[in-house]
Coordinates of C-alpha atoms in Angstrom, one line a residue:
M1 CA 99.2 77.3 154.0
S2 CA 99.6 77.2 150.2
N3 CA 102.9 77.9 148.6
I4 CA 101.2 79.0 145.4
D5 CA 102.2 82.6 144.6
V6 CA 98.8 84.3 144.0
R7 CA 98.7 88.1 143.7
K8 CA 96.1 90.7 143.2
F9 CA 96.0 92.1 139.7
D10 CA 96.8 95.8 139.6
R11 CA 99.4 97.8 137.6
A12 CA 102.0 98.3 140.3
S13 CA 101.8 94.7 141.6
L14 CA 102.1 93.2 138.1
A15 CA 105.0 95.5 137.1
Q16 CA 106.9 94.6 140.2
A17 CA 106.3 90.9 139.7
I18 CA 107.6 91.1 136.2
A19 CA 110.7 92.9 137.4
D20 CA 111.3 90.3 140.1
C21 CA 111.1 87.5 137.5
N22 CA 113.4 89.2 135.0
M23 CA 116.0 90.5 137.5
S24 CA 117.5 93.0 135.0
I25 CA 114.9 95.7 135.1
T26 CA 113.1 97.7 137.8
G27 CA 109.4 97.8 138.5
K28 CA 109.4 101.5 137.5
E29 CA 111.0 100.6 134.1
V30 CA 108.5 97.9 133.5
N31 CA 105.6 100.2 134.3
E32 CA 106.9 102.7 131.7
D33 CA 107.3 100.0 129.0
K34 CA 104.8 100.4 126.1
W35 CA 104.3 96.7 125.7
F36 CA 103.5 96.3 129.4
S37 CA 101.0 99.1 129.2
Y38 CA 99.3 97.3 126.3
L39 CA 99.2 94.0 128.1
F40 CA 97.8 95.6 131.3
S41 CA 95.1 97.4 129.3
Y42 CA 94.3 94.3 127.3
L43 CA 93.7 92.3 130.5
S44 CA 91.6 95.0 132.2
Y45 CA 89.5 96.4 129.3
P46 CA 85.9 96.8 130.5
S47 CA 84.1 95.2 127.5
A48 CA 86.5 92.4 126.7
G49 CA 84.3 89.7 128.1
F50 CA 86.9 89.0 130.8
K51 CA 88.8 91.1 133.3
A52 CA 91.9 89.9 135.2
K53 CA 91.6 90.1 138.9
I54 CA 94.5 87.9 140.1
F55 CA 97.6 86.4 138.6
I56 CA 99.8 83.4 139.6
I57 CA 103.5 83.2 139.2
E58 CA 105.0 79.9 138.0
P59 CA 108.8 79.6 138.6
N60 CA 111.3 77.4 136.8
Y61 CA 109.3 77.1 133.6
V62 CA 110.9 75.6 130.5
S63 CA 109.7 77.7 127.6
E64 CA 110.2 75.8 124.3
A65 CA 110.4 79.1 122.3
Y66 CA 113.0 80.6 124.6
L67 CA 114.9 77.3 125.0
G68 CA 115.5 77.3 121.2
D69 CA 117.0 80.8 121.3
Y70 CA 118.9 79.9 124.5
L71 CA 120.6 76.8 122.9
S72 CA 121.4 78.5 119.6
H73 CA 122.4 81.9 121.0
Y74 CA 122.4 82.8 124.7
S75 CA 124.2 79.7 125.8
T76 CA 127.2 80.7 123.7
K77 CA 127.8 83.9 125.6
F78 CA 130.3 84.5 128.3
K79 CA 127.6 85.9 130.5
E80 CA 125.7 83.1 132.2
Y81 CA 122.1 83.4 131.1
P82 CA 119.5 81.3 132.9
K83 CA 117.7 78.7 130.8
F84 CA 114.6 78.7 133.0
T85 CA 111.8 81.3 132.8
Y86 CA 108.8 82.4 134.8
R87 CA 105.3 82.1 133.6
I88 CA 102.5 84.4 134.8
H89 CA 98.9 83.1 134.6
F90 CA 95.9 85.5 134.6
F91 CA 92.5 84.7 136.0
D92 CA 89.1 86.4 136.0
S93 CA 88.5 85.5 139.6
N94 CA 89.0 86.9 143.1
I95 CA 90.0 83.5 144.5
D96 CA 92.8 83.5 147.1
A97 CA 95.7 81.1 147.5
E98 CA 94.1 79.2 150.4
T99 CA 90.8 78.6 148.5
L100 CA 92.6 77.8 145.3
S101 CA 94.7 75.1 147.1
H102 CA 92.0 73.5 149.2
D103 CA 88.8 74.0 147.3
L104 CA 90.1 73.5 143.8
L105 CA 93.4 71.7 143.5
H106 CA 92.4 69.0 146.0
S107 CA 88.7 68.9 145.1
D108 CA 87.0 65.8 143.7
D109 CA 84.3 67.9 142.1
N110 CA 85.4 67.7 138.5
E111 CA 82.4 69.7 137.2
K112 CA 83.2 72.6 139.5
L113 CA 86.9 72.5 138.5
D114 CA 86.1 72.4 134.8
K115 CA 83.8 75.4 135.1
F116 CA 86.4 77.4 137.0
W117 CA 89.2 76.9 134.5
E118 CA 86.9 77.4 131.5
K119 CA 85.3 80.6 132.8
C120 CA 88.2 82.2 134.8
Y121 CA 91.4 81.3 133.0
I122 CA 92.5 84.0 130.5
G123 CA 96.0 82.9 129.5
Y124 CA 99.7 83.5 130.3
T125 CA 102.8 85.3 129.4
V126 CA 106.4 84.0 129.8
I127 CA 108.9 86.4 131.4
K128 CA 112.4 85.8 130.0
P129 CA 115.7 86.4 131.9
V130 CA 117.1 88.6 129.2
T131 CA 117.3 92.4 128.8
N132 CA 116.4 92.7 125.1
S133 CA 113.0 91.1 125.3
I134 CA 111.2 90.7 128.6
F135 CA 108.0 89.0 127.3
G136 CA 108.3 85.6 125.8
A137 CA 105.7 83.2 124.4
T138 CA 102.3 84.6 125.3
L139 CA 98.9 82.9 124.9
L140 CA 95.8 85.0 125.7
K141 CA 92.2 84.6 124.9
P142 CA 90.9 87.1 122.2
Y143 CA 88.1 89.4 123.2
E144 CA 84.6 87.9 123.1
D145 CA 82.1 88.9 120.4
K146 CA 78.8 89.4 122.1
T147 CA 77.0 89.3 118.8
K148 CA 78.7 86.0 117.9
I149 CA 78.8 87.1 114.2
L150 CA 80.8 90.2 113.8
R151 CA 84.2 89.7 115.4
K152 CA 86.1 86.7 114.1
Y153 CA 89.4 85.2 115.1
P154 CA 89.8 82.2 112.7
V155 CA 93.6 82.2 113.0
T156 CA 93.6 80.8 116.5
T157 CA 94.0 77.3 117.7
L158 CA 92.8 75.2 120.6
E159 CA 95.9 75.2 122.9
E160 CA 96.5 72.8 125.7
I161 CA 98.2 74.5 128.7
H162 CA 99.5 72.3 131.5
F163 CA 99.5 74.0 134.9
L164 CA 98.9 72.9 138.5
G165 CA 98.2 69.3 137.4
R166 CA 95.5 70.4 135.0
T167 CA 95.3 70.5 131.2
I168 CA 93.6 73.7 130.3
K169 CA 92.3 74.4 126.8
I170 CA 91.9 77.9 125.3
R171 CA 91.6 79.3 121.8
A172 CA 94.5 81.6 121.1
L173 CA 97.4 82.4 118.8
G174 CA 101.0 82.4 120.1
Y175 CA 102.7 85.8 120.4
Q176 CA 106.0 87.1 121.8
Q177 CA 107.9 90.4 122.0
Q178 CA 110.7 91.0 119.5
D179 CA 114.1 90.0 120.7
V180 CA 116.6 92.1 118.7
S181 CA 119.4 89.7 119.5
V182 CA 117.9 86.9 117.5
G183 CA 115.5 88.4 115.0
V184 CA 113.6 91.4 113.6
C185 CA 109.9 92.2 113.3
A186 CA 109.5 89.9 110.3
T187 CA 111.0 87.1 112.4
N188 CA 108.5 87.7 115.1
S189 CA 105.6 87.8 112.7
L190 CA 106.7 84.6 111.1
W191 CA 106.9 82.9 114.5
C192 CA 103.3 83.9 115.2
A193 CA 102.2 82.6 111.8
F194 CA 104.2 79.3 112.2
H195 CA 102.6 78.9 115.6
K196 CA 99.3 78.4 113.7
T197 CA 100.7 76.5 110.7
S198 CA 102.5 74.0 112.9
R199 CA 99.1 73.0 114.3
L200 CA 97.3 73.3 111.0
F201 CA 99.7 71.7 108.6
G202 CA 101.9 69.7 111.0
T203 CA 105.0 71.7 110.2
D204 CA 107.8 72.5 112.6
L205 CA 107.7 75.6 115.0
P206 CA 111.3 76.9 115.0
S207 CA 112.6 79.4 117.5
P208 CA 113.0 83.0 116.4
H209 CA 116.7 82.6 116.1
N210 CA 116.3 79.6 113.8
I211 CA 113.7 81.4 111.7
T212 CA 116.1 84.2 111.1
K213 CA 118.9 81.8 110.3
S214 CA 116.8 79.8 107.8
S215 CA 115.6 82.9 106.1
L216 CA 119.1 84.3 105.5
S217 CA 121.1 81.2 105.0
S218 CA 120.3 80.9 101.3
T219 CA 121.7 84.3 100.6
G220 CA 125.0 83.5 102.2
I221 CA 124.9 86.5 104.5
F222 CA 124.0 84.8 107.7
D223 CA 127.3 84.4 109.6
D224 CA 126.5 85.7 113.1
F225 CA 123.3 87.7 113.1
E226 CA 123.3 90.0 116.1
N227 CA 121.0 93.0 115.8
A228 CA 117.9 94.3 114.1
E229 CA 119.6 96.6 111.7
L230 CA 119.5 93.8 109.2
G231 CA 115.9 93.4 107.9
L232 CA 114.2 90.6 106.0
T233 CA 113.2 91.1 102.4
F234 CA 110.3 89.3 100.7
G235 CA 112.8 86.7 99.4
H236 CA 114.0 86.1 103.0
I237 CA 110.4 85.7 104.2
A238 CA 109.6 83.3 101.4
Q239 CA 112.7 81.3 102.1
A240 CA 111.7 80.9 105.8
I241 CA 108.3 79.6 104.7
R242 CA 109.7 77.2 102.1
S243 CA 112.3 75.9 104.5
L244 CA 109.5 74.3 106.5
G245 CA 108.1 72.5 103.5
M246 CA 105.3 75.0 102.7
G247 CA 104.3 76.8 99.6
L248 CA 102.9 80.4 99.6
D249 CA 100.6 82.8 97.9
R250 CA 101.6 86.5 97.7
L251 CA 100.3 89.9 96.6
Y252 CA 102.3 93.0 96.4
S253 CA 101.9 96.5 95.0
G254 CA 103.3 96.9 91.5
V255 CA 105.7 99.4 90.1
G256 CA 104.2 102.9 90.0
S257 CA 101.4 102.1 92.5
V258 CA 101.1 103.4 96.0
G259 CA 100.2 100.4 98.1
L260 CA 97.6 97.7 97.9
D261 CA 93.9 98.7 97.5
H262 CA 91.6 97.8 100.4
P263 CA 89.0 95.8 98.4
T264 CA 91.6 93.3 97.1
L265 CA 93.3 93.1 100.4
R266 CA 89.9 92.2 102.1
K267 CA 89.4 89.4 99.5
Y268 CA 92.7 87.8 100.4
V269 CA 92.2 88.1 104.1
Y270 CA 88.7 86.5 104.0
G271 CA 89.6 83.9 101.4
Y272 CA 92.5 82.5 103.4
C273 CA 91.6 83.3 107.0
K274 CA 88.3 81.4 106.5
A275 CA 90.5 78.3 106.3
E276 CA 92.3 79.4 109.5
I277 CA 95.5 80.2 107.5
P278 CA 97.5 83.2 108.8
V279 CA 98.1 86.1 106.5
L280 CA 101.3 88.2 106.8
L281 CA 100.7 91.9 106.1
G282 CA 103.6 94.2 105.2
Y283 CA 103.3 97.9 105.3
Q284 CA 105.4 101.0 104.8
R285 CA 105.3 104.0 107.2
N286 CA 107.6 106.9 106.3
D287 CA 110.9 105.2 105.3
S288 CA 110.5 102.1 107.4
Y289 CA 108.8 98.8 106.7
H290 CA 106.9 96.5 109.1
L291 CA 105.3 93.0 109.1
V292 CA 102.4 91.9 111.2
T293 CA 100.4 88.6 111.4
I294 CA 96.6 88.9 110.7
C295 CA 94.7 86.7 113.0
G296 CA 91.2 88.1 112.8
Y297 CA 88.8 90.6 111.5
R298 CA 85.5 92.4 112.2
L299 CA 82.5 92.4 109.9
S300 CA 80.4 95.5 109.4
S301 CA 76.8 95.2 110.6
S302 CA 75.7 96.7 107.3
E303 CA 75.7 94.4 104.3
K304 CA 76.2 95.3 100.7
V305 CA 74.4 93.2 98.1
S306 CA 73.9 93.2 94.4
D307 CA 71.2 95.4 92.9
G308 CA 70.4 92.7 90.4
R309 CA 71.9 94.4 87.4
G310 CA 75.0 92.1 87.2
E311 CA 77.1 93.7 89.9
F312 CA 79.7 91.3 91.3
V313 CA 79.6 91.8 95.1
E314 CA 81.7 89.8 97.5
F315 CA 81.0 89.0 101.2
A316 CA 84.6 90.0 102.0
D317 CA 83.7 93.6 101.4
R318 CA 82.1 93.6 104.9
I319 CA 85.5 93.5 106.6
D320 CA 86.0 96.9 108.3
R321 CA 88.7 96.1 110.8
L322 CA 91.7 93.8 111.2
Y323 CA 93.2 92.2 114.3
V324 CA 96.9 91.6 114.1
H325 CA 99.8 90.3 116.3
D326 CA 102.1 93.3 116.1
D327 CA 105.4 93.3 118.1
L328 CA 105.3 97.1 118.1
I329 CA 102.0 97.1 120.0
G330 CA 100.9 93.7 121.3
P331 CA 98.6 90.7 120.5
Y332 CA 95.2 91.2 118.7
A333 CA 96.0 94.9 118.0
K334 CA 93.4 96.7 116.0
M335 CA 94.0 98.1 112.5
T336 CA 91.4 100.3 110.8
F337 CA 91.0 101.0 107.1
E338 CA 91.6 104.7 106.2
K339 CA 92.0 107.0 103.3
E340 CA 94.5 109.8 103.5
S341 CA 95.6 112.6 101.1
L342 CA 99.4 112.4 100.8
T343 CA 101.9 114.6 99.0
L344 CA 103.9 112.4 96.6
M345 CA 106.5 113.2 94.0
K346 CA 105.2 112.9 90.5
R347 CA 106.8 113.8 87.1
N348 CA 105.1 116.6 85.2
D349 CA 104.8 117.0 81.4
E350 CA 108.4 118.2 81.3
G351 CA 109.7 115.1 83.2
K352 CA 110.5 117.0 86.4
L353 CA 109.6 115.6 89.8
V354 CA 107.1 117.9 91.5
P355 CA 104.9 117.4 94.6
A356 CA 101.3 116.2 93.9
S357 CA 98.4 115.4 96.2
K358 CA 97.0 111.9 96.0
T359 CA 94.4 110.0 98.0
V360 CA 96.0 106.8 99.3
E361 CA 94.3 103.8 101.0
T362 CA 96.1 103.3 104.4
F363 CA 95.8 101.7 107.8
T364 CA 95.9 103.1 111.3
T365 CA 97.0 100.9 114.2
H366 CA 95.5 101.4 117.7
Y367 CA 96.1 100.8 121.4
I368 CA 93.4 99.1 123.4
D369 CA 91.8 102.4 124.5
G370 CA 91.3 103.4 120.8
I371 CA 94.2 106.0 120.7
P372 CA 96.0 105.7 117.3
H373 CA 99.5 104.3 117.5
F374 CA 100.6 104.7 113.9
N375 CA 98.7 106.3 111.0
T376 CA 99.6 106.5 107.3
C377 CA 100.5 102.8 107.2
I378 CA 100.5 102.0 103.5
P379 CA 100.0 98.2 102.8
N380 CA 102.3 97.0 100.2
M381 CA 102.6 93.2 100.6
L382 CA 100.6 90.1 101.6
I383 CA 102.3 86.7 102.1
I384 CA 100.3 83.6 102.9
P385 CA 102.0 80.3 104.0
L386 CA 100.2 77.3 102.5
D387 CA 100.1 73.6 102.8
K388 CA 102.2 72.1 100.1
S389 CA 99.1 70.4 98.6
I390 CA 97.5 73.8 97.8
S391 CA 98.6 74.7 94.3
V392 CA 95.6 76.7 93.1
K393 CA 95.7 80.2 94.4
L394 CA 92.9 82.7 95.2
E395 CA 93.2 85.0 92.2
E396 CA 92.6 82.1 89.8
I397 CA 89.4 81.1 91.7
R398 CA 88.1 84.7 91.7
K399 CA 88.6 84.9 88.0
S400 CA 86.6 81.7 87.5
V401 CA 83.8 82.7 89.8
R402 CA 83.5 86.0 88.0
K403 CA 83.0 84.0 84.7
F404 CA 80.2 82.0 86.3
H405 CA 78.7 85.2 87.7
K406 CA 78.6 86.7 84.2
F407 CA 76.9 83.6 82.9
F408 CA 74.3 83.6 85.7
V409 CA 73.5 87.2 84.9
Q410 CA 71.8 86.0 81.7
I411 CA 69.6 83.7 83.8
N412 CA 68.8 86.7 86.0
L413 CA 67.7 88.7 82.9
S414 CA 65.6 86.0 81.4
N415 CA 64.0 83.9 84.1
L416 CA 64.6 84.9 87.7
E417 CA 65.9 87.8 89.8
L418 CA 68.5 85.4 91.1
L419 CA 71.3 87.9 91.6
K420 CA 69.2 90.6 93.3
N421 CA 70.1 91.1 97.0
S422 CA 72.9 88.5 96.5
Q423 CA 76.6 88.3 97.1
W424 CA 79.5 85.8 96.6
E425 CA 81.6 84.2 99.3
I426 CA 85.0 83.0 97.9
Y427 CA 87.2 81.1 100.4
L428 CA 89.5 78.2 101.0
Q429 CA 88.3 75.4 103.2
S430 CA 89.4 71.8 104.1
G431 CA 87.4 69.1 102.4
I432 CA 86.4 67.7 105.8
D433 CA 85.1 71.0 107.1
Y434 CA 83.1 71.5 103.9
K435 CA 81.3 68.2 104.4
K436 CA 80.8 68.9 108.1
E437 CA 78.7 72.0 107.1
F438 CA 76.0 69.7 105.8
K439 CA 76.0 67.1 108.5
N440 CA 72.6 68.0 109.9
S441 CA 71.1 69.6 106.8
G442 CA 68.6 66.9 106.0
K443 CA 68.8 64.4 103.2
T444 CA 68.5 65.7 99.6
N445 CA 70.2 64.5 96.4
T446 CA 72.7 67.4 96.6
I447 CA 73.5 66.7 100.3
S448 CA 73.9 63.0 99.5
K449 CA 76.3 63.8 96.7
I450 CA 78.4 66.0 99.0
M451 CA 78.4 63.6 101.9
G452 CA 79.1 60.5 99.8
A453 CA 82.0 62.0 97.7
S454 CA 85.7 61.8 98.4
F455 CA 87.1 65.3 98.7
P456 CA 90.6 66.7 98.3
L457 CA 92.4 67.9 101.4
Y458 CA 91.5 71.5 100.6
V459 CA 88.8 73.0 98.3
W460 CA 88.0 76.5 97.1
I461 CA 84.3 77.5 97.5
G462 CA 82.5 80.0 95.4
R463 CA 79.1 80.4 97.2
L464 CA 76.3 82.4 95.8
I465 CA 74.1 83.8 98.7
H466 CA 70.7 85.2 97.8
Q467 CA 68.8 87.1 100.5
G468 CA 71.0 85.5 103.2
K469 CA 70.4 81.9 101.9
P470 CA 73.0 79.8 100.1
I471 CA 71.8 79.1 96.5
L472 CA 74.7 77.2 95.1
D473 CA 78.4 76.2 95.7
I474 CA 81.0 76.0 93.0
V475 CA 83.6 73.7 94.5
Y476 CA 87.2 73.6 93.2
D477 CA 90.0 71.2 93.8
A478 CA 92.8 73.3 95.5
S479 CA 95.4 70.6 94.9
D480 CA 95.0 70.5 91.1
D481 CA 97.4 72.1 88.7
N482 CA 97.1 75.8 88.8
N483 CA 96.4 76.2 85.0
S484 CA 94.1 73.1 84.7
F485 CA 90.3 72.7 84.9
C486 CA 90.0 72.3 88.6
C487 CA 86.1 72.5 89.0
F488 CA 85.1 69.7 91.3
Q489 CA 81.4 70.0 92.2
F490 CA 78.5 72.2 91.2
N491 CA 76.0 72.0 94.1
V492 CA 72.6 73.7 93.8
F493 CA 70.6 73.4 97.0
D494 CA 67.0 74.2 95.9
D495 CA 65.0 72.2 93.4
E496 CA 63.4 75.3 91.9
H497 CA 66.8 76.8 91.2
K498 CA 68.0 73.4 89.8
A499 CA 65.3 73.4 87.2
I500 CA 66.0 77.0 86.2
F501 CA 69.8 76.3 85.9
Y502 CA 69.2 73.1 84.1
N503 CA 66.8 74.6 81.4
F504 CA 69.0 77.6 80.8
I505 CA 72.3 75.6 80.6
L506 CA 70.6 73.1 78.3
M507 CA 69.5 76.0 76.1
E508 CA 73.1 77.3 76.0
L509 CA 74.4 73.8 75.0
R510 CA 71.9 73.5 72.2
K511 CA 72.7 77.0 71.0
N512 CA 76.4 76.2 71.0
R513 CA 75.8 73.0 69.1
N514 CA 73.6 74.7 66.5
D515 CA 76.2 77.4 66.0
S516 CA 78.8 74.8 65.5
E517 CA 76.7 72.9 62.9
S518 CA 75.9 76.0 61.0
K519 CA 79.6 77.0 61.2
L520 CA 78.8 80.4 62.7
P521 CA 81.8 82.1 64.2
Q522 CA 82.2 81.4 67.9
K523 CA 82.3 84.6 69.9
Q524 CA 83.9 83.9 73.3
S525 CA 85.9 86.3 75.3
K526 CA 88.4 85.5 78.0
D527 CA 85.8 86.4 80.6
S528 CA 83.2 83.9 79.2
L529 CA 82.7 80.3 80.4
S530 CA 84.2 77.6 78.2
R531 CA 82.4 74.6 76.9
R532 CA 84.0 72.6 79.6
H533 CA 82.4 74.7 82.3
I534 CA 79.0 74.4 80.7
N535 CA 79.3 70.6 80.4
F536 CA 80.5 70.5 84.0
M537 CA 77.3 72.2 85.2
I538 CA 74.9 70.2 83.2
L539 CA 76.5 66.9 84.2
A540 CA 76.4 68.0 87.9
L541 CA 72.6 68.7 87.6
I542 CA 71.8 65.5 85.7
Y543 CA 73.8 63.2 88.0
D544 CA 72.9 65.0 91.2
G545 CA 72.8 62.4 93.9
L546 CA 75.4 60.0 92.5
E547 CA 79.0 59.7 93.7
M548 CA 80.5 61.1 90.5
Q549 CA 83.0 63.8 89.9
Y550 CA 83.3 65.6 86.6
Y551 CA 87.1 65.4 85.7
G552 CA 87.0 65.9 82.0
K553 CA 84.0 64.0 80.7
F554 CA 83.5 66.8 78.2
N555 CA 81.6 64.9 75.4
L556 CA 79.1 63.2 77.6
A557 CA 77.0 66.4 78.0
N558 CA 76.7 66.8 74.3
Q559 CA 75.4 63.2 73.9
L560 CA 72.9 63.8 76.6
V561 CA 71.6 67.0 74.8
D562 CA 71.0 64.9 71.7
E563 CA 69.1 62.3 73.6
I564 CA 67.0 64.9 75.5
R565 CA 66.1 66.7 72.2

């Protein structure tokens, strides 16, 4: 007989198993726990793409996340807390213990074994031996997207799980329930984000207790942090990120504004999550503040495109839902974009505070079954941990792409309806991943230039898409100085469009030169492309196919114009 503890997945059985593992709570209390209800619903949701049918209990498991908290906190207590945990694994299979032991564990059919673990294994949750937080480190598959294009979970990582002599790989993002003895909600969200950045940037993954300690130590108020009454401010969160050797980008509502607007928030989520970088979202509800980790989003099936009259449309506007790790609910919790009419205090003409109605952009969080959990969540802060090499931030890139767009509108009016039914994708990406996009794209001069060039670790991409097809990429060096000219490549993919761009840009260069010779006043607004940008584009088109980067060869384009004339 097998000694593997395999049990049928149902609510009562799972609740009792968790109670037996924790030893400080009853099965009835577990069954009434909100986080347990979310976990059970998550694992049994009909359209998830998987449905748990059995679970296996693994005793004497050493959880790295809990061990860090144990060494720095629980081991110092008079009460003797165990250092070992239990791990419960979930499977979409009706296999029993006997079959599991004889037909799988001791089978030589590797193909059959690989199929079983890939198809049936859903993930695990750690059960900790403490009263403040039952559920420890948790790795679960996100729900499948049957369309393969609408639901995205870019902030996950390919995790290796060692169990029963196997190394199982699933895509997931680490999650755990808040332990009020060692941290607050911000601590938990940071731990989820660091779970990804530790894989992505090679930084450390500290325990929740050590995250709290590092975030508060610089203020001199961390002596013996014991409960959640002490929250973390933006400065504390930034300190926790910087203590791991990372930089950050941030966005927060200004004085006098009520929260962040949805369009801008969507741009930040898409711009950074595309590079698999987690985004921390802070929101206010009533008089309390909360922080969650954005790990995915859903795209609307309807697509907004430019009408061809110069409208600047971004692909990120399609995001209509966020998926977040929220310690008040559970992993991959749904957040929807809402607009609500709220009564706010506003000063009248006499300077007195009076109630006034105002439409505010908010979020609503949901349980698995779609029932709202919290509404009127007003987003007021975004924080993005970044690799230390990334010094150019999203807003600078968006401003630059807008200038190019304004310049291209003139082409649209004179030569080609290039911007009709078009939109811009603006996002961060690793240089390696950018080159991988074109691996099987055929051999053209532009592709040869991309594949043959040396790229920075990270690049910003401004991609113009016309009728669903990429027309051009403006590539920026994300590691350059934030206020410098960081344009890296100008890649036009179609020969017809190359000719149109070349002729129009050449005309602009000649016009600028003639204006300069006739000493006409130069009219250039802050939203217009500079001479450097125009030179950059003409050089990229002339030298297409050569391993050459621009980097300041400003006068060469003018010489070429004289020769061509």
